[in-house]
């Protein structure tokens, strides 16, 4: 089998990867035991590089198009897939062993992802601010410029210490309280009990992102919630998905 | 088997029931083929009546307690259960035949419910306004007073025709566009493909509520979205759950 190619965004961090959406694809590839190589693309190079290889842009909520990563190239089939959800679907269909959407759970897991994001999104400016500090210079500049336009506020105002930062922490803690309630509904390590699914990979990717972009003492705060559940869950997902 | 007792809120509508949360319990009872009787309780009578029978109040998001319906009494076991989610759990555990949370889907379906509500909640003042018009006089008065406090605005300002109403319609339509995306993820009539689950009952209850409280021409608008999907889904849920 020829290794697949995952297009990812580098950073200054040890191991380089950091983006939650790209980590989702990384975890699915790892879980299914598929060999892959990474091609690193700095943020301002994504559009030209993706046009070059013929990847399609992503459709944003407002209907506009934008070149985003992850993109996955599979030389075994010729497929070139944009977007973490579509990549998950493609891999499940093409390599059905070790399913991530078992028992017809794809629609439920899609809604689950929406629910996860809607709870944490109001605090996203805090980890986004932190992410702007771990990118390589060219990407950081591009990231800051585009995010300032997106949120209509200067990067220094994204999550200033004080009441704004406190509010972001309160939102993140409430989100994890709710995630905990969901996990408590079934007995077992995973959301669906004894078998990992894309729902756990989704949460694991957000945890990985927070661990990577936040400062160590900030991540420790999350790890201390719910008797260490989230640090343990991330370790379980990483183990199951053979993080490279 | 002694019939169970479902405490429900009456209305002026044919068939009387209308509340989406209580309809959830009604559908679960029907799906599992459990005999039940209804005790009708007008809104201002809920707290005294529930104290009388010893039902516990519900915990609201802000930690306050409030007596709400549905409440289910099961004379076969002595159980007295408050809240639609807890009733669903109780019925699934006590009467496991015809499962509504098959394949360890309870956590996913809990999150699904959160996602459904978070999308439609910003437009809820429109159906809530309509609901205030179909209740019996004492309940209507109580409902209007409490909802005005809850939303900090006069009932006449809940969803006035014009830009506010249009925005409510836009939110509802966007919500159903997203529900449609979730349903499209798996092949089959139900969210999980070939087998009904509490997720379909959840959506069915919201559809039933909209059909009951909205004007006929307003419900027709929803029925016409997505090639009639929502009218058909409600009919399917009602059929499967032997609506009484």
XYZ file of N, CA and C in Angstrom, chain A residues 20-236:
651
model
N -6.700 21.314 15.512
C -7.672 20.285 15.929
C -8.287 19.578 14.720
N -8.631 20.337 13.678
C -9.288 19.697 12.536
C -8.365 18.719 11.813
N -7.107 19.088 11.717
C -6.171 18.191 11.033
C -5.842 16.991 11.923
N -5.831 17.219 13.225
C -5.583 16.109 14.157
C -6.672 15.046 14.037
N -7.903 15.463 13.737
C -8.978 14.476 13.530
C -8.587 13.472 12.439
N -8.099 13.999 11.313
C -7.707 13.112 10.199
C -6.524 12.239 10.594
N -5.574 12.848 11.292
C -4.395 12.136 11.791
C -4.819 10.947 12.669
N -5.763 11.189 13.560
C -6.240 10.127 14.455
C -6.969 9.021 13.668
N -7.796 9.398 12.702
C -8.523 8.380 11.934
C -7.533 7.505 11.162
N -6.551 8.138 10.520
C -5.526 7.379 9.795
C -4.811 6.423 10.754
N -4.460 6.941 11.934
C -3.753 6.126 12.913
C -4.614 4.976 13.409
N -5.882 5.264 13.694
C -6.764 4.218 14.216
C -6.937 3.090 13.212
N -7.057 3.465 11.945
C -7.261 2.454 10.908
C -5.943 1.808 10.465
N -4.858 2.271 11.045
C -3.556 1.678 10.732
C -3.101 1.945 9.305
N -3.480 3.088 8.756
C -3.109 3.413 7.378
C -1.794 4.195 7.364
N -0.838 3.775 6.541
C 0.430 4.506 6.483
C 0.217 5.867 5.820
N 0.836 6.893 6.378
C 0.710 8.208 5.721
C 1.950 9.053 5.957
N 2.160 9.985 5.040
C 3.217 10.975 5.164
C 2.570 12.334 5.284
N 3.323 13.274 5.870
C 2.773 14.615 6.027
C 3.496 15.572 5.093
N 2.730 16.411 4.398
C 3.355 17.536 3.693
C 2.964 18.807 4.432
N 3.978 19.498 4.931
C 3.726 20.707 5.731
C 3.544 21.914 4.833
N 2.496 22.681 5.089
C 2.201 23.867 4.283
C 1.938 25.042 5.219
N 2.740 26.097 5.098
C 2.476 27.287 5.905
C 1.163 27.930 5.443
N 0.498 28.604 6.346
C -0.843 29.127 6.056
C -0.969 29.932 4.757
N -0.081 30.910 4.492
C -0.261 31.685 3.255
C -0.010 30.873 1.991
N 0.566 29.664 2.141
C 0.856 28.827 0.968
C -0.260 27.827 0.671
N -1.270 27.755 1.549
C -2.303 26.725 1.364
C -3.044 26.910 0.040
N -3.549 28.126 -0.217
C -4.333 28.342 -1.451
C -3.513 28.011 -2.709
N -2.322 28.613 -2.894
C -1.562 28.275 -4.113
C -1.204 26.782 -4.213
N -0.826 26.178 -3.074
C -0.414 24.761 -3.132
C -1.615 23.865 -3.446
N -2.765 24.173 -2.860
C -3.944 23.339 -3.099
C -4.443 23.491 -4.530
N -4.371 24.720 -5.072
C -4.725 24.910 -6.484
C -3.797 24.077 -7.364
N -2.537 24.091 -7.010
C -1.523 23.367 -7.767
C -1.819 21.866 -7.843
N -2.214 21.274 -6.700
C -2.473 19.820 -6.720
C -3.914 19.511 -7.133
N -4.741 20.565 -7.264
C -6.114 20.345 -7.745
C -7.118 20.016 -6.649
N -6.794 20.342 -5.391
C -7.762 20.118 -4.302
C -8.856 21.176 -4.373
N -10.031 20.821 -3.945
C -11.116 21.803 -4.006
C -11.121 22.639 -2.722
N -11.595 23.884 -2.841
C -11.700 24.715 -1.643
C -12.863 24.236 -0.759
N -12.880 24.685 0.471
C -13.946 24.369 1.401
C -15.039 25.425 1.285
N -16.282 25.025 1.545
C -17.378 25.996 1.530
C -17.611 26.478 2.956
N -17.551 27.772 3.162
C -17.804 28.312 4.501
C -19.307 28.485 4.711
N -19.679 28.739 5.955
C -21.097 28.858 6.311
C -21.799 29.937 5.482
N -21.083 31.007 5.163
C -21.709 32.111 4.418
C -21.706 31.870 2.911
N -21.275 30.652 2.483
C -21.315 30.318 1.070
C -20.017 30.636 0.342
N -19.151 31.426 0.996
C -17.861 31.742 0.367
C -16.952 30.522 0.335
N -15.981 30.542 -0.544
C -15.055 29.420 -0.644
C -13.684 29.814 -0.136
N -13.009 28.878 0.491
C -11.685 29.150 1.056
C -10.886 27.853 1.043
N -9.621 27.950 0.698
C -8.773 26.766 0.743
C -8.369 26.504 2.186
N -8.674 25.317 2.677
C -8.352 24.968 4.063
C -7.675 23.607 4.109
N -7.009 23.344 5.221
C -6.520 22.004 5.525
C -7.319 21.496 6.714
N -7.451 20.180 6.872
C -6.752 19.123 6.169
C -7.244 18.882 4.746
N -6.268 18.459 3.915
C -6.555 17.829 2.624
C -5.812 16.496 2.663
N -6.467 15.478 2.136
C -5.848 14.145 2.098
C -5.753 13.668 0.657
N -4.582 13.191 0.307
C -4.390 12.612 -1.020
C -4.148 11.110 -0.842
N -4.888 10.316 -1.596
C -4.723 8.859 -1.499
C -4.254 8.322 -2.852
N -2.947 8.107 -2.997
C -2.412 7.654 -4.292
C -2.918 6.268 -4.685
N -3.472 5.509 -3.717
C -3.982 4.170 -4.024
C -5.269 4.221 -4.832
N -6.018 5.311 -4.695
C -7.310 5.418 -5.384
C -7.359 6.660 -6.268
N -6.389 7.564 -6.087
C -6.432 8.828 -6.820
C -7.297 9.882 -6.149
N -7.888 9.557 -5.001
C -8.783 10.515 -4.330
C -7.996 11.675 -3.732
N -8.624 12.846 -3.740
C -8.058 14.058 -3.159
C -9.214 14.702 -2.404
N -9.147 14.685 -1.071
C -10.324 15.033 -0.267
C -10.025 16.220 0.644
N -10.920 17.208 0.622
C -10.808 18.401 1.474
C -11.787 18.295 2.636
N -11.381 18.713 3.819
C -12.261 18.853 4.991
C -12.237 17.597 5.875
N -12.092 17.821 7.175
C -11.918 16.690 8.106
C -13.107 15.733 8.090
N -14.335 16.263 7.985
C -15.499 15.374 7.972
C -15.512 14.509 6.721
N -15.240 15.146 5.573
C -15.240 14.387 4.314
C -14.108 13.365 4.288
N -13.002 13.719 4.909
C -11.885 12.772 4.990
C -12.289 11.567 5.838
N -12.951 11.834 6.960
C -13.409 10.732 7.821
C -14.358 9.818 7.035
N -15.296 10.417 6.303
C -16.245 9.634 5.493
C -15.522 8.829 4.427
N -14.572 9.492 3.749
C -13.830 8.816 2.688
C -13.073 7.615 3.237
N -12.377 7.810 4.356
C -11.572 6.723 4.923
C -12.461 5.577 5.398
N -13.624 5.923 5.973
C -14.538 4.886 6.461
C -15.066 4.035 5.306
N -15.369 4.718 4.200
C -15.930 4.029 3.035
C -14.871 3.185 2.327
N -13.669 3.752 2.219
C -12.611 3.095 1.442
C -11.883 2.034 2.260
N -11.774 2.267 3.553
C -11.060 1.334 4.449
C -11.970 1.002 5.629
N -13.013 0.200 5.380
C -14.070 0.016 6.395
C -13.636 -0.766 7.636
N -12.473 -1.424 7.589
C -12.057 -2.135 8.804
C -11.791 -1.145 9.927
N -12.059 -1.571 11.165
C -11.967 -0.687 12.323
C -12.844 0.552 12.103
N -14.151 0.336 12.083
C -15.080 1.435 11.791
C -15.067 2.546 12.840
N -15.284 3.760 12.380
C -15.394 4.912 13.292
C -16.850 5.394 13.381
N -17.709 4.864 12.525
C -19.139 5.206 12.569
C -19.951 3.920 12.686
N -19.650 3.096 13.689
C -20.343 1.810 13.768
C -21.809 1.998 14.134
N -22.599 0.979 13.854
C -24.035 0.974 14.197
C -24.804 2.184 13.671
N -24.507 2.582 12.445
C -25.256 3.664 11.792
C -25.276 4.942 12.620
N -24.128 5.282 13.180
C -24.063 6.434 14.080
C -23.585 7.710 13.397
N -23.470 7.717 12.070
C -22.855 8.867 11.398
C -23.660 10.155 11.574
N -24.983 10.083 11.423
C -25.813 11.272 11.602
C -25.746 11.784 13.025
N -25.803 10.859 13.982
C -25.708 11.246 15.395
C -24.362 11.886 15.699
N -23.305 11.329 15.133
C -21.970 11.864 15.418
C -21.774 13.218 14.738
N -22.402 13.400 13.592
C -22.350 14.714 12.937
C -22.987 15.769 13.848
N -24.169 15.443 14.380
C -24.856 16.358 15.299
C -24.041 16.549 16.579
N -23.427 15.469 17.040
C -22.567 15.533 18.221
C -21.457 16.570 18.012
N -20.822 16.535 16.860
C -19.760 17.501 16.561
C -20.287 18.930 16.605
N -21.468 19.146 16.028
C -22.097 20.473 16.085
C -22.301 20.912 17.527
N -22.769 19.985 18.367
C -23.043 20.315 19.764
C -21.754 20.644 20.513
N -20.717 19.858 20.260
C -19.413 20.103 20.905
C -18.920 21.504 20.570
N -18.928 21.828 19.294
C -18.391 23.112 18.838
C -19.223 24.278 19.352
N -20.557 24.134 19.300
C -21.393 25.276 19.696
C -21.165 25.635 21.168
N -20.770 24.670 21.982
C -20.527 24.965 23.399
C -19.191 25.668 23.631
N -18.196 25.331 22.833
C -16.858 25.875 23.113
C -16.549 27.107 22.250
N -17.298 27.270 21.165
C -17.017 28.364 20.224
C -16.996 29.758 20.871
N -17.914 30.063 21.779
C -17.905 31.414 22.367
C -16.613 31.738 23.131
N -15.791 30.713 23.411
C -14.515 30.958 24.099
C -13.330 30.714 23.184
N -13.573 30.497 21.897
C -12.507 30.064 20.987
C -11.413 31.113 20.817
N -11.748 32.375 21.062
C -10.733 33.411 20.865
C -9.529 33.230 21.787
N -9.749 32.555 22.920
C -8.619 32.314 23.838
C -7.622 31.310 23.239
N -8.012 30.071 22.900
C -7.037 29.182 22.245
C -6.557 29.689 20.881
N -7.390 30.439 20.173
C -6.938 30.998 18.887
C -5.819 32.014 19.134
N -5.992 32.828 20.166
C -4.928 33.773 20.536
C -3.645 33.024 20.866
N -3.767 31.958 21.639
C -2.584 31.166 21.988
C -1.968 30.528 20.735
N -2.819 30.055 19.821
C -2.305 29.431 18.598
C -1.477 30.430 17.795
N -1.874 31.689 17.838
C -1.129 32.704 17.074
C 0.298 32.843 17.593
N 0.539 32.339 18.808
C 1.877 32.468 19.413
C 2.795 31.268 19.158
N 2.208 30.181 18.607
C 3.040 28.983 18.414
C 3.305 28.703 16.931
N 2.780 29.565 16.055
C 2.990 29.350 14.615
C 4.320 29.939 14.162
N 4.839 29.425 13.061
C 6.011 30.034 12.451
C 5.653 31.420 11.934
N 6.669 32.271 11.777
C 6.429 33.690 11.544
C 5.453 34.000 10.408
N 5.672 33.389 9.227
C 4.799 33.707 8.078
C 3.366 33.284 8.337
N 3.206 32.099 8.933
C 1.850 31.635 9.236
C 1.212 32.501 10.309
N 1.995 32.865 11.329
C 1.458 33.664 12.432
C 0.905 34.986 11.911
N 1.657 35.612 11.039
C 1.239 36.903 10.484
C -0.092 36.759 9.726
N -0.145 35.716 8.905
C -1.347 35.446 8.110
C -2.531 35.108 9.015
N -2.267 34.279 10.021
C -3.296 33.825 10.962
C -3.884 35.013 11.717
N -2.998 35.861 12.224
C -3.457 37.024 13.003
C -4.299 37.947 12.126
N -3.818 38.222 10.906
C -4.557 39.113 10.006
C -5.950 38.567 9.708
N -6.025 37.283 9.325
C -7.335 36.729 8.948
C -8.262 36.610 10.156
N -7.732 36.235 11.311
C -8.589 36.103 12.507
C -9.088 37.455 12.997
N -8.264 38.486 12.831
C -8.722 39.827 13.215
C -9.899 40.258 12.353
N -9.839 39.919 11.076
C -10.952 40.246 10.171
C -12.187 39.420 10.574
N -11.955 38.129 10.828
C -13.036 37.206 11.181
C -13.801 37.671 12.424
N -13.049 38.066 13.463
C -13.678 38.431 14.741
C -13.836 39.942 14.916
N -13.363 40.709 13.928
C -13.505 42.168 13.959
C -12.932 42.798 15.224
N -11.819 42.275 15.710
C -11.177 42.840 16.899
C -9.678 42.525 16.823
N -8.880 43.408 17.402
C -7.414 43.217 17.378
C -7.003 41.993 18.178
N -5.954 41.315 17.745
C -5.509 40.076 18.405
C -5.223 40.309 19.900
N -4.740 41.480 20.240
C -4.428 41.763 21.657
C -5.706 41.845 22.497
N -6.838 42.027 21.817
C -8.117 42.096 22.528
C -8.882 40.773 22.483
N -8.282 39.728 21.896
C -8.995 38.443 21.764
C -9.366 37.864 23.123
N -8.399 37.860 24.038
C -8.660 37.230 25.331
C -7.762 37.846 26.397
N -7.898 39.164 26.604
C -7.033 39.815 27.596
C -7.275 39.249 28.992
N -6.199 39.153 29.767
C -6.361 38.674 31.154
C -7.318 39.593 31.897
N -8.067 39.011 32.814
C -9.087 39.775 33.535
C -10.453 39.198 33.234
N -11.486 40.035 33.236
C -12.866 39.537 33.088
C -13.089 38.748 31.791
N -12.471 39.186 30.672
C -12.692 38.482 29.400
C -12.118 37.066 29.468
N -10.866 36.960 29.914
C -10.227 35.643 30.041
C -11.015 34.764 31.023
N -11.441 35.358 32.132
C -12.214 34.593 33.124
C -13.498 34.043 32.498
N -14.148 34.881 31.698
C -15.382 34.457 31.039
C -15.078 33.310 30.066
N -13.971 33.413 29.331
C -13.589 32.317 28.430
C -13.375 31.021 29.204
N -12.694 31.115 30.337
C -12.496 29.915 31.155
C -13.831 29.349 31.641
N -14.728 30.239 32.029
C -16.036 29.776 32.528
C -16.792 29.043 31.424
N -16.706 29.565 30.197
C -17.384 28.919 29.054
C -16.764 27.546 28.783
N -15.431 27.493 28.802
C -14.751 26.216 28.537
C -15.103 25.197 29.626
N -15.131 25.645 30.872
C -15.453 24.715 31.964
C -16.898 24.215 31.845
N -17.825 25.116 31.525
C -19.226 24.691 31.336
C -19.329 23.683 30.187
N -18.577 23.948 29.110
C -18.597 23.024 27.962
C -18.151 21.631 28.413
N -17.054 21.564 29.158
C -16.553 20.254 29.589
C -17.474 19.608 30.618
N -18.161 20.411 31.410
C -19.170 19.830 32.308
C -20.251 19.113 31.494
N -20.637 19.734 30.393
C -21.665 19.117 29.545
C -21.117 17.880 28.842
N -19.887 17.982 28.314
C -19.289 16.793 27.682
C -19.267 15.644 28.694
N -18.949 15.961 29.942
C -18.907 14.938 30.997
C -20.278 14.270 31.156
N -21.321 15.090 31.156
C -22.684 14.527 31.260
C -22.945 13.534 30.131
N -22.514 13.894 28.926
C -22.724 12.988 27.783
C -21.972 11.679 27.993
N -20.709 11.803 28.395
C -19.907 10.592 28.613
C -20.484 9.720 29.718
N -21.112 10.332 30.700
C -21.647 9.564 31.832
C -22.890 8.751 31.471
N -23.452 8.996 30.293
C -24.694 8.307 29.933
C -24.499 6.809 29.680
N -23.324 6.432 29.210
C -23.066 5.012 28.976
C -21.875 4.564 29.819
N -21.859 3.310 30.189
C -20.736 2.752 30.940
C -19.617 2.395 29.957
N -18.388 2.742 30.291
C -17.258 2.389 29.425
C -16.391 3.592 29.160
N -15.235 3.316 28.608
C -14.216 4.339 28.390
C -14.636 5.346 27.326
N -15.408 4.878 26.327
C -15.733 5.722 25.177
C -17.174 6.210 25.237
N -17.471 7.190 24.399
C -18.831 7.740 24.407
C -19.872 6.664 24.106
N -19.537 5.735 23.216
C -20.459 4.647 22.909
C -20.112 3.375 23.695
N -19.521 3.554 24.849
C -19.245 2.405 25.709
C -17.888 1.792 25.461
N -17.882 0.603 24.879
C -16.624 -0.146 24.782
C -15.874 0.070 23.469
N -16.485 0.769 22.532
C -15.827 0.906 21.243
C -15.629 2.383 20.883
N -14.414 2.707 20.519
C -14.096 4.085 20.126
C -14.866 4.435 18.855
N -15.217 5.696 18.724
C -15.876 6.150 17.499
C -15.317 7.518 17.145
N -15.796 8.050 16.036
C -15.338 9.371 15.609
C -15.723 10.441 16.629
N -16.741 10.180 17.458
C -17.105 11.131 18.515
C -15.942 11.302 19.495
N -15.309 10.208 19.892
C -14.164 10.295 20.803
C -12.966 10.938 20.118
N -12.805 10.646 18.837
C -11.717 11.260 18.074
C -11.929 12.764 17.986
N -13.187 13.161 17.841
C -13.541 14.582 17.775
C -13.138 15.290 19.074
N -13.573 14.733 20.204
C -13.242 15.319 21.512
C -11.728 15.236 21.743
N -11.139 14.109 21.387
C -9.694 13.933 21.564
C -8.903 14.981 20.788
N -9.386 15.338 19.611
C -8.685 16.332 18.789
C -8.769 17.716 19.419
N -9.900 18.023 20.019
C -10.036 19.313 20.704
C -9.120 19.334 21.930
N -9.058 18.222 22.643
C -8.161 18.143 23.803
C -6.706 18.286 23.372
N -6.348 17.610 22.290
C -4.983 17.687 21.777
C -4.626 19.133 21.420
N -5.548 19.810 20.770
C -5.373 21.216 20.371
C -5.164 22.090 21.606
N -6.021 21.908 22.614
C -5.903 22.716 23.833
C -4.568 22.434 24.525
N -4.214 21.163 24.603
C -2.949 20.803 25.257
C -1.759 21.427 24.532
N -1.848 21.447 23.190
C -0.723 21.925 22.392
C -0.620 23.448 22.397
N -1.751 24.150 22.296
C -1.642 25.610 22.128
C -1.655 26.360 23.463
N -2.290 25.800 24.490
C -2.320 26.507 25.773
C -0.989 26.366 26.495
N -0.749 27.235 27.450
C 0.417 27.101 28.323
C 0.226 25.883 29.223
N 1.337 25.333 29.706
C 1.261 24.104 30.508
C 0.338 24.255 31.720
N 0.444 25.371 32.417
C -0.388 25.539 33.618
C -1.872 25.693 33.250
N -2.137 26.164 32.042
C -3.536 26.268 31.578
C -4.097 24.882 31.262
N -3.294 24.089 30.580
C -3.712 22.717 30.278
C -3.912 21.923 31.575
N -3.032 22.150 32.555
C -3.146 21.462 33.851
C -4.510 21.722 34.490
N -5.002 22.932 34.306
C -6.312 23.309 34.855
C -7.388 22.369 34.294
N -7.350 22.154 32.981
C -8.337 21.273 32.337
C -8.151 19.837 32.811
N -6.890 19.427 32.929
C -6.594 18.059 33.366
C -7.151 17.800 34.766
N -7.207 18.832 35.584
C -7.682 18.637 36.959
C -9.200 18.585 37.099
N -9.916 18.927 36.033
C -11.382 18.822 36.098
C -11.793 17.341 36.067
N -12.902 17.020 36.737
C -13.511 15.681 36.662
C -12.508 14.553 36.892
N -11.749 14.695 37.983
C -10.796 13.632 38.380
C -9.850 13.209 37.257
N -9.426 14.149 36.467
C -8.420 13.840 35.446
C -8.974 13.174 34.197
N -10.301 13.223 34.046
C -10.929 12.532 32.911
C -10.343 12.920 31.558
N -10.078 14.222 31.362
C -9.753 14.698 30.011
C -8.321 14.394 29.617
N -7.418 14.423 30.573
C -6.043 14.006 30.278
C -6.008 12.520 29.940
N -6.803 11.758 30.685
C -6.847 10.318 30.474
C -7.501 9.993 29.123
N -8.572 10.726 28.808
C -9.250 10.465 27.525
C -8.322 10.770 26.356
N -7.612 11.890 26.446
C -6.665 12.217 25.368
C -5.607 11.119 25.237
N -5.075 10.667 26.371
C -4.065 9.593 26.320
C -4.660 8.332 25.698
N -5.915 8.012 26.048
C -6.576 6.823 25.483
C -6.759 6.956 23.971
